[in-house]
Coordinates of C-alpha atoms in Angstrom, one line a residue:
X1 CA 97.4 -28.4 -165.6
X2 CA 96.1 -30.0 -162.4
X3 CA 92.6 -31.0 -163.9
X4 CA 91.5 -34.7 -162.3
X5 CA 90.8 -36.5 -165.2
X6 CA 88.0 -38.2 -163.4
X7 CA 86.5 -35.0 -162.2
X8 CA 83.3 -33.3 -163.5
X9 CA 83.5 -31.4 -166.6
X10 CA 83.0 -28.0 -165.1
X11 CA 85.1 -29.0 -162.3
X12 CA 88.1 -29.9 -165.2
X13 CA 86.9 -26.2 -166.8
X14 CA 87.7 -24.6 -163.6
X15 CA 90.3 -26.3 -162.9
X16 CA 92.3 -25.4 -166.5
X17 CA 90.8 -21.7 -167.2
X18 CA 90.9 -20.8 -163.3
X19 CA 88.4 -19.0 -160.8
X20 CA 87.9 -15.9 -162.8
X21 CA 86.3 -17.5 -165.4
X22 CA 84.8 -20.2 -163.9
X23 CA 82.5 -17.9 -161.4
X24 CA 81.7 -15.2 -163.7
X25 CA 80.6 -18.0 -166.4
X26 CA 77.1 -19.3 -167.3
X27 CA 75.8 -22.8 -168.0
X28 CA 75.1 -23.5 -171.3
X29 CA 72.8 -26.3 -172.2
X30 CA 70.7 -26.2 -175.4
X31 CA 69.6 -28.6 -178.2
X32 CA 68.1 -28.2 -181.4
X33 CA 67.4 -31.3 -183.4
X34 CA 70.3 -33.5 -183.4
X35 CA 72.7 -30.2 -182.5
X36 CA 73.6 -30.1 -178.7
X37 CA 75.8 -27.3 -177.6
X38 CA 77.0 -27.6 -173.7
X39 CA 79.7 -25.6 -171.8
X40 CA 80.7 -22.6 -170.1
X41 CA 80.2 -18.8 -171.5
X42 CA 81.3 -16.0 -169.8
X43 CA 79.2 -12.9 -168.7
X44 CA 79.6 -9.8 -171.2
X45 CA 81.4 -7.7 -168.8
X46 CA 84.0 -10.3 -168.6
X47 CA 86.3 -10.5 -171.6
X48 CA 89.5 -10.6 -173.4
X49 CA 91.2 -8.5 -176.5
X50 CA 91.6 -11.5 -178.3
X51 CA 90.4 -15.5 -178.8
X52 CA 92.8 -17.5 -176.4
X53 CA 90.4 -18.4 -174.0
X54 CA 88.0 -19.7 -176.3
X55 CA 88.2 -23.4 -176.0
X56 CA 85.7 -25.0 -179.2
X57 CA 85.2 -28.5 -179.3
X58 CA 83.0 -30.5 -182.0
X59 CA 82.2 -34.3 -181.0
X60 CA 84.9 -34.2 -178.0
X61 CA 87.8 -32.8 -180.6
X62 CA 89.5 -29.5 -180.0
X63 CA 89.2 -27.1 -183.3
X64 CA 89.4 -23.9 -184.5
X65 CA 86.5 -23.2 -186.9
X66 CA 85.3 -20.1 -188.1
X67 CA 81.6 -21.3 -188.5
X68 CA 82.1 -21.6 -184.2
X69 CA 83.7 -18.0 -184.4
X70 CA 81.3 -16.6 -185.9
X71 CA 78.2 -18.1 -183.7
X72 CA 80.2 -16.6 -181.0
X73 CA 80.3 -13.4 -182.6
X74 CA 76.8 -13.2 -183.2
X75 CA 75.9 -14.4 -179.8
X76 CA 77.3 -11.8 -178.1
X77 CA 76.4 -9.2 -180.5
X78 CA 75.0 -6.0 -178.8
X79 CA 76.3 -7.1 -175.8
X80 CA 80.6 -6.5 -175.4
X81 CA 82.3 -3.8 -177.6
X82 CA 83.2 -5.0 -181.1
X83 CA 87.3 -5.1 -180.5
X84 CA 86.7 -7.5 -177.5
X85 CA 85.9 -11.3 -177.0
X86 CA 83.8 -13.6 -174.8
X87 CA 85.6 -16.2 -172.6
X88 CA 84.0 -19.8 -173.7
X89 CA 85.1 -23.6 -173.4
X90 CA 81.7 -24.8 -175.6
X91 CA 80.9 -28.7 -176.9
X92 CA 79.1 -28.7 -179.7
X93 CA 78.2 -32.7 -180.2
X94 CA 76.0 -33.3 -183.7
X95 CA 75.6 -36.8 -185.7
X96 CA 78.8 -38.2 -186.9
X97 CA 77.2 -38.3 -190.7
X98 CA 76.4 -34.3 -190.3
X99 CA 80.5 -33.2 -190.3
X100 CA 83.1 -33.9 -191.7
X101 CA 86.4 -34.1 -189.7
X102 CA 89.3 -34.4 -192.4
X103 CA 89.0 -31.0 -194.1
X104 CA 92.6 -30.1 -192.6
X105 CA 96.1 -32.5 -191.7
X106 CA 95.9 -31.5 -188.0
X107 CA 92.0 -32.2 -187.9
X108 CA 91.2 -28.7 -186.1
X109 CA 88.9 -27.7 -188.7
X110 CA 85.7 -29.0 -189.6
X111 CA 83.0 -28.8 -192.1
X112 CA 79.8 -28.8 -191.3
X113 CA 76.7 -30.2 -193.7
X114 CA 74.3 -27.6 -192.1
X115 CA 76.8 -24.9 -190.7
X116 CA 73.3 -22.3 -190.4
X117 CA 72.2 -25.1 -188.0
X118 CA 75.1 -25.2 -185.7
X119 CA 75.1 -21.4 -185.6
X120 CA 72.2 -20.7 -184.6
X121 CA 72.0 -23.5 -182.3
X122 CA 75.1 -22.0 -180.7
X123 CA 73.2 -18.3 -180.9
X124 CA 70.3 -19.3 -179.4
X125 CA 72.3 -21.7 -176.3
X126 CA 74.4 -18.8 -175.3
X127 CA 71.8 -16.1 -175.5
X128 CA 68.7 -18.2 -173.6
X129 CA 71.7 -19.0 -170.7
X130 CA 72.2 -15.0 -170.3
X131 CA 69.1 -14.6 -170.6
X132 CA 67.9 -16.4 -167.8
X133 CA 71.1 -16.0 -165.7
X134 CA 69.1 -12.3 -165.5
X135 CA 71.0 -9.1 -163.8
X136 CA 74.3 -10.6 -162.4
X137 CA 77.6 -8.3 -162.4
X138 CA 80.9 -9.8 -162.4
X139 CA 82.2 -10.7 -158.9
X140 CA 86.3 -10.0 -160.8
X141 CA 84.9 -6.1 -160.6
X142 CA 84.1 -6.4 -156.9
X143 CA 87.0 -8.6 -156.1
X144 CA 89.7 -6.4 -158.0
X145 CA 87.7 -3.0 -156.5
X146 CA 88.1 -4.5 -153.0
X147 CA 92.3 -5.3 -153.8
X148 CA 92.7 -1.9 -154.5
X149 CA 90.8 -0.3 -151.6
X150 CA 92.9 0.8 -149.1
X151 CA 92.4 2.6 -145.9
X152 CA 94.3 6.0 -145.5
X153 CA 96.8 5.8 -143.0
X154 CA 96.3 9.2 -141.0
X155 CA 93.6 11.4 -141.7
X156 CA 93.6 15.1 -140.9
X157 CA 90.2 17.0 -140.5
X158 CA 90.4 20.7 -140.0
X159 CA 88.6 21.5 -137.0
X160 CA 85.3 23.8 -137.4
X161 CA 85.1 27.3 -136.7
X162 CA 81.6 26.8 -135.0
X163 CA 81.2 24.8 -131.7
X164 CA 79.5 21.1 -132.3
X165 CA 76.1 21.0 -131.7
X166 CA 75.0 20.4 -128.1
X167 CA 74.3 16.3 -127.5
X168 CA 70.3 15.5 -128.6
X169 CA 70.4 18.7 -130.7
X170 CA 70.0 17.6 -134.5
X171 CA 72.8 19.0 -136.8
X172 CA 72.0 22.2 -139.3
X173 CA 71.6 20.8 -143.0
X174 CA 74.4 21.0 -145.0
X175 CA 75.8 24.1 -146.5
X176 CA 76.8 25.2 -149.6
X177 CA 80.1 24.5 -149.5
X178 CA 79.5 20.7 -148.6
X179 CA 80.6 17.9 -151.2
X180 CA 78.4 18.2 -153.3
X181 CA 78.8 14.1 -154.7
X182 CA 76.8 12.6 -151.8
X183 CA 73.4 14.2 -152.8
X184 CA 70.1 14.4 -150.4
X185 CA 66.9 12.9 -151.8
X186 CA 64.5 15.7 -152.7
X187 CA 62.7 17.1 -155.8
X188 CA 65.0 18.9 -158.3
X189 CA 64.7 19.9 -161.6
X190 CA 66.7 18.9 -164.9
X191 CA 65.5 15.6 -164.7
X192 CA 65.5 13.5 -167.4
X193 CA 63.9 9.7 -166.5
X194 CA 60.5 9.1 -166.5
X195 CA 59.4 6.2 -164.5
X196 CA 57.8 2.8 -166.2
X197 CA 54.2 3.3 -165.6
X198 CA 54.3 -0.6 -164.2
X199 CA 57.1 0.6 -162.1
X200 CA 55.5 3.5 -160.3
X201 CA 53.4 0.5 -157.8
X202 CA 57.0 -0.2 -156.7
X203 CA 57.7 2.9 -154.5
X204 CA 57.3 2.2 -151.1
X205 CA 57.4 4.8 -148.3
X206 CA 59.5 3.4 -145.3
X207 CA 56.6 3.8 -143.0
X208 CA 54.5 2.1 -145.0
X209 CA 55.0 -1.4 -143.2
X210 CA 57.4 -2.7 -140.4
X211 CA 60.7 -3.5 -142.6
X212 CA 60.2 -7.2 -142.0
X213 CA 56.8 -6.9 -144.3
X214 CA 58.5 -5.8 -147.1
X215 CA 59.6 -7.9 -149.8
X216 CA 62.6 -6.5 -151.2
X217 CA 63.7 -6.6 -154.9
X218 CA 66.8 -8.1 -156.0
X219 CA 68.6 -4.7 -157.1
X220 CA 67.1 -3.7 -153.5
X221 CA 66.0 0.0 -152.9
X222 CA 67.5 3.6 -153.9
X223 CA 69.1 5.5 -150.8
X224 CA 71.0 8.4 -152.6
X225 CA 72.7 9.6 -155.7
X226 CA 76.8 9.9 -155.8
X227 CA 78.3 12.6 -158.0
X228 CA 74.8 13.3 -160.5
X229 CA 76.1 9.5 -162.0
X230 CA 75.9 6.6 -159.7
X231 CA 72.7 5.2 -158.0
X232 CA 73.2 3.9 -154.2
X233 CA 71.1 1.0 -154.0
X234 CA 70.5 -1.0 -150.2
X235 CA 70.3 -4.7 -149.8
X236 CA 69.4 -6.8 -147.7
X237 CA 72.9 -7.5 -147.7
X238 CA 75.1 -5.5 -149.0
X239 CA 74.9 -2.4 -151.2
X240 CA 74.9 -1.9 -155.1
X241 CA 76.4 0.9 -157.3
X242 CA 74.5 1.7 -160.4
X243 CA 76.0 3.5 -163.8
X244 CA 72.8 5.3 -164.4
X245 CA 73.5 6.2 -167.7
X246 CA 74.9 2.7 -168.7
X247 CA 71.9 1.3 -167.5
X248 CA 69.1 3.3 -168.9
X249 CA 71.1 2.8 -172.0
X250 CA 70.8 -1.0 -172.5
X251 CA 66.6 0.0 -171.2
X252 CA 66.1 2.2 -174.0
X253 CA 68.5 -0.6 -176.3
X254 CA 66.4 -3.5 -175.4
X255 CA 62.7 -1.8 -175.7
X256 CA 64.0 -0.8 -178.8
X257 CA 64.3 -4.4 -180.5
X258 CA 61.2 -5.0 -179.1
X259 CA 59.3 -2.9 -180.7
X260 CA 61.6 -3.4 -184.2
X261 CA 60.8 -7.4 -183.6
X262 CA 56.8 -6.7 -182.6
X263 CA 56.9 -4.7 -186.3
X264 CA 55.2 -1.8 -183.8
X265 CA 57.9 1.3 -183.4
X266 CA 56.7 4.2 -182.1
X267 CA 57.0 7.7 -183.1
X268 CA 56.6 11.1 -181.8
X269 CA 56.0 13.4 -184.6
X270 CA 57.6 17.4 -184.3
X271 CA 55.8 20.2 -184.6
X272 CA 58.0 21.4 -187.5
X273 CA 60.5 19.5 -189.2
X274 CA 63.9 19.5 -188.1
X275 CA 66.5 20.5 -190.7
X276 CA 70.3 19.1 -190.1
X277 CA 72.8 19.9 -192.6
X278 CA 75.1 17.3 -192.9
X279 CA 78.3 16.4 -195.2
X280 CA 77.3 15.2 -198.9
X281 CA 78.2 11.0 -198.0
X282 CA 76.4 11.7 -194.5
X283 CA 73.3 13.2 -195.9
X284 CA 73.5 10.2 -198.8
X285 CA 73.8 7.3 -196.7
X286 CA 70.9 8.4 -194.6
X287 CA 68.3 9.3 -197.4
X288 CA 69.3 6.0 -199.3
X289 CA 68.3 4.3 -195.5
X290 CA 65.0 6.3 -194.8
X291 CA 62.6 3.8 -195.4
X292 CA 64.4 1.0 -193.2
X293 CA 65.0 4.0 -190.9
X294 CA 61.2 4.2 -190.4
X295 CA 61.0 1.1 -189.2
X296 CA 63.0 1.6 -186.2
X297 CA 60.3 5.1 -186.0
X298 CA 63.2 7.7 -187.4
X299 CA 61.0 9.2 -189.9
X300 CA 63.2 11.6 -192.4
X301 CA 63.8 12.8 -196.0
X302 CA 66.7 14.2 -198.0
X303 CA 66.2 18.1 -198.7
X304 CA 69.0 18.7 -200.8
X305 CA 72.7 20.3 -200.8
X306 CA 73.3 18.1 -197.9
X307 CA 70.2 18.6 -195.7
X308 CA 67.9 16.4 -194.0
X309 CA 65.1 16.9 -192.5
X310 CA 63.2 15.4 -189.8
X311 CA 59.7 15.1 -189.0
X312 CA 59.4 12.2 -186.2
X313 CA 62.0 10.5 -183.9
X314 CA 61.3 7.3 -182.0
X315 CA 59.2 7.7 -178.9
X316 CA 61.2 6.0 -176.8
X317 CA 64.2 8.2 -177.1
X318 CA 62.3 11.4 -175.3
X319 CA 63.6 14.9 -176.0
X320 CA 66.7 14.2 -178.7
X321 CA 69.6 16.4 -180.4
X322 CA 68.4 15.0 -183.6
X323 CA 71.5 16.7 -185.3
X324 CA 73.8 14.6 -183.1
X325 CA 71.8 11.6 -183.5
X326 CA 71.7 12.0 -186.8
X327 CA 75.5 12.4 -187.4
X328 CA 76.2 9.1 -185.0
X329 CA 73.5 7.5 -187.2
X330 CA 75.4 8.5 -190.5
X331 CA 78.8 7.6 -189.3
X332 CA 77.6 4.0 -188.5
X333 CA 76.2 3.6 -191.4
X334 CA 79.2 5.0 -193.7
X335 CA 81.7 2.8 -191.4
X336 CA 80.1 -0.3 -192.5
X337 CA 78.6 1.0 -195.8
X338 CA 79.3 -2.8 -197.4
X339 CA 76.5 -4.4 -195.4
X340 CA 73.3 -5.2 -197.3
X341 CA 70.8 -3.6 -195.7
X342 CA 70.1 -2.0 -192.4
X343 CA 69.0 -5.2 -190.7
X344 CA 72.5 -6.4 -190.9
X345 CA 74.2 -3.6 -188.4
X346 CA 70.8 -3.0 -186.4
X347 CA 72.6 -3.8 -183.2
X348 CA 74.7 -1.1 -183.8
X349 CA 72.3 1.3 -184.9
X350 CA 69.9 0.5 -182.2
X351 CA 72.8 1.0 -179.9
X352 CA 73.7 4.0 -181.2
X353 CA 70.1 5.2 -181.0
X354 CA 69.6 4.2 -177.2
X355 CA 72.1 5.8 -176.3
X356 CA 71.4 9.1 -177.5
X357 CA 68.1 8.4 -175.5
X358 CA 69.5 7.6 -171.8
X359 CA 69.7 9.2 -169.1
X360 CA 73.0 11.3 -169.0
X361 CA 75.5 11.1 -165.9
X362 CA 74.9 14.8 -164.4
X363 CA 71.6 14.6 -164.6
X364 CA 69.8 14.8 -160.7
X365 CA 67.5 11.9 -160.7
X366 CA 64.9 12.0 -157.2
X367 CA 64.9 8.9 -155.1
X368 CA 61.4 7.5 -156.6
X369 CA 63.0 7.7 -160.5
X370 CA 65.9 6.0 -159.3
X371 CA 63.5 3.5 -157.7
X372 CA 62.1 3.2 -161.1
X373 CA 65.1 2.5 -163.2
X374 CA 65.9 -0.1 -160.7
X375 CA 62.8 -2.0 -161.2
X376 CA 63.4 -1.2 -164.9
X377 CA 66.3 -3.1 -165.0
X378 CA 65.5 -6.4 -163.3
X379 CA 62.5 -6.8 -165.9
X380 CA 65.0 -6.3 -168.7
X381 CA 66.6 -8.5 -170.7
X382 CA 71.0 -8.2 -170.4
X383 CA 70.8 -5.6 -167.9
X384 CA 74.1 -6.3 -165.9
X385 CA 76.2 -4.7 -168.6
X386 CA 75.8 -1.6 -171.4
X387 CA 75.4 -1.7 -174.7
X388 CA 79.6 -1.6 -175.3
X389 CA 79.9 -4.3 -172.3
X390 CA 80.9 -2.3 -169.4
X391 CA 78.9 -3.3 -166.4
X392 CA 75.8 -1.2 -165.4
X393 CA 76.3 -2.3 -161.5
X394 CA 78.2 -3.5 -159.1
X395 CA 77.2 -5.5 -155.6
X396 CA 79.2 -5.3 -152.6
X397 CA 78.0 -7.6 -150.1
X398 CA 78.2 -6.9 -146.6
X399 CA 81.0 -9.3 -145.9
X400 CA 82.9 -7.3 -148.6
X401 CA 82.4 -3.7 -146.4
X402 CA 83.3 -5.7 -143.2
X403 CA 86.5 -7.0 -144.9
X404 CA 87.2 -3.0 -146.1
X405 CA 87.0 -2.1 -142.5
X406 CA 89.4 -4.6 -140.8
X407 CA 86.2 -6.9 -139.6
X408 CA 86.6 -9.8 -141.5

């Protein structure tokens, strides 16, 4: 591979594992006693079906160790779907006396004295470098979005019945037979996303101040809504498509574990118990988890033959089909019924949890809630991709429209 052997480090990485990765990767740069862990990791949305293009070296020496594996694993945990894997090329240096590098003929395993150490050193590097990398989507979506787009060679518009509109005469409104994707701001009902109350100080009229005045955030400003499931969101150069439903669901996901880690869940108590009738296993596995189920504020009890019922859901999910969450809850649990207790899976049940509690695609959001779950997102942690991994947004920067339209 043409990698300078003199070059940078990152410059080498590039170089070897190619543009892709290298501009969709963050920095990683973390220490923990005598542990330092260094390198590349890529963004959540960007990943492969299986390990090749994780590159793990210990003291400068390629191996393959599942100790690493497994930090990786649990690094990006909650973060990518569990059949996928993170790009990495991560240096782990630690004190020559701490491992031990002849467990194997080939020397491309290792064994560690403190293997906890190095795992959670490795946890904690790649998680703190997302963290702060904040929302960021992947420029391979925009760049492999843009390959495809193509313009239409002829276009053929029927002409209208009516005559146009005389010139300096305003247009009628739509009627009801226009697309309905593209979506006028208004008040509507149905809707289903209540803004943050810190949030509701971010809604700016546009007459407010001259446009110059106005500080604008980084996910920029809500213009319309496409097909009851994408947000249009302006710039200040460029434009950005939001999954609404993706997005609120990694919202709800993240305030969640806060609350679980703060020991403070809340719950909003029903005004008569819920009773769901469930298969025997199904109705088991819950009641035998009802205590750690509290925790997370799902507060039910086993009612016999099968039922159980339910007096208060957490307050963060809103209005809930507790039968349906109770069912996702139960086949979670069943699927990996070998874990010790619930605080091993709670990604996944706090994921499964969220997203019974986001906002649904087909649901009519007004332009000041969509405001809101803009503002949402840049205050929360991992927002640039779902709970499974997919990206919640997309950018196109204005260069990227001007190159659509033959100006670039």
């Amino acid at each position: 591979m043409p990698a300078a052997p003199d070059g940078a480090r990152d410059q080498r990485l590039r170089a070897v594992m190619g543009d892709a990765f290298a501009d969709n990767a963050v920095d990683v740069n973390f220490e923990r006693g005598t542990t330092r862990v260094s390198g590349l990791a890529s963004l959540p949305t960007v990943n492969r079906a299986n390990t090749r293009a994780q590159y793990l070296f210990v003291n400068g020496r390629v191996v393959r160790d599942r100790v690493l594996y497994g930090a990786l694993r649990g690094a990006y945990q909650g973060l990518i779907a569990h059949d996928r894997q993170p790009m990495v090329a991560l240096y782990v240096d630690v004190a020559m006396r701490d491992v031990d590098i002849n467990v194997h003929p080939a020397k491309t395993e290792v064994r560690f004295r403190d293997p906890q150490t190095v795992r959670s050193a490795i946890v904690a590097g790649i998680r703190a470098a997302l963290r702060e990398e904040g929302p960021r989507p992947a420029t391979t979506m925009t760049d492999q979005t843009l390959r495809r787009a193509r313009a239409a060679p002829w276009l053929h518009f029927d002409r209208p019945s009516e005559a146009p509109p005389a010139p300096g005469l305003p247009s009628a409104p739509p009627g009801p037979d226009a697309p309905s994707g593209l979506r006028p701001a208004g008040k509507t009902e149905g809707v289903s996303y209540e803004p943050a109350p810190s949030s509701a100080g971010d809604v700016r009229s546009e007459t407010e101040a001259p446009l110059a005045a106005v500080t604008e955030p980084p996910l920029g400003r809500a213009r319309t809504q496409l097909h009851r499931m994408f947000i249009v969101s302006e710039t200040t150069d460029g434009l950005i498509l939001v999954d609404q439903h993706a997005a609120h669901e990694r919202i709800v996901l993240e305030s969640i574990k806060a609350s679980l880690d703060k020991g403070e869940p809340q719950s909003q108590m029903l005004l008569t118990p819920e009773v769901v009738r469930l298969e025997l296993a199904a109705a088991e596995i819950l009641s035998h988890r009802a205590e750690e189920l509290q925790s997370l504020g799902l507060v039910l009890e086993a009612s016999g033959d099968g039922a159980i019922a339910v007096h208060a859901t957490p307050a963060i999910l809103g209005h809930v089909a507790v039968a349906d969450l109770l069912q996702d809850l139960a086949d979670e649990l069943l699927e990996h019924s070998t874990a010790g207790t619930l605080r091993d899976r709670i990604e996944q049940v706090c994921s499964t949890m969220a997203c019974h509690g986001s906002v649904r695609a087909g649901r009519v959001l007004t332009v000041e809630e969509m405001d809101a779950l803009l503002r949402d997102m840049e205050k929360t942690p991992n927002a640039g991709q779902c709970n499974h991994g997919r990206p919640t947004f997309v950018e196109l920067k204005r260069m990227d429209l001007e190159r659509l339209f033959g100006r670039r």
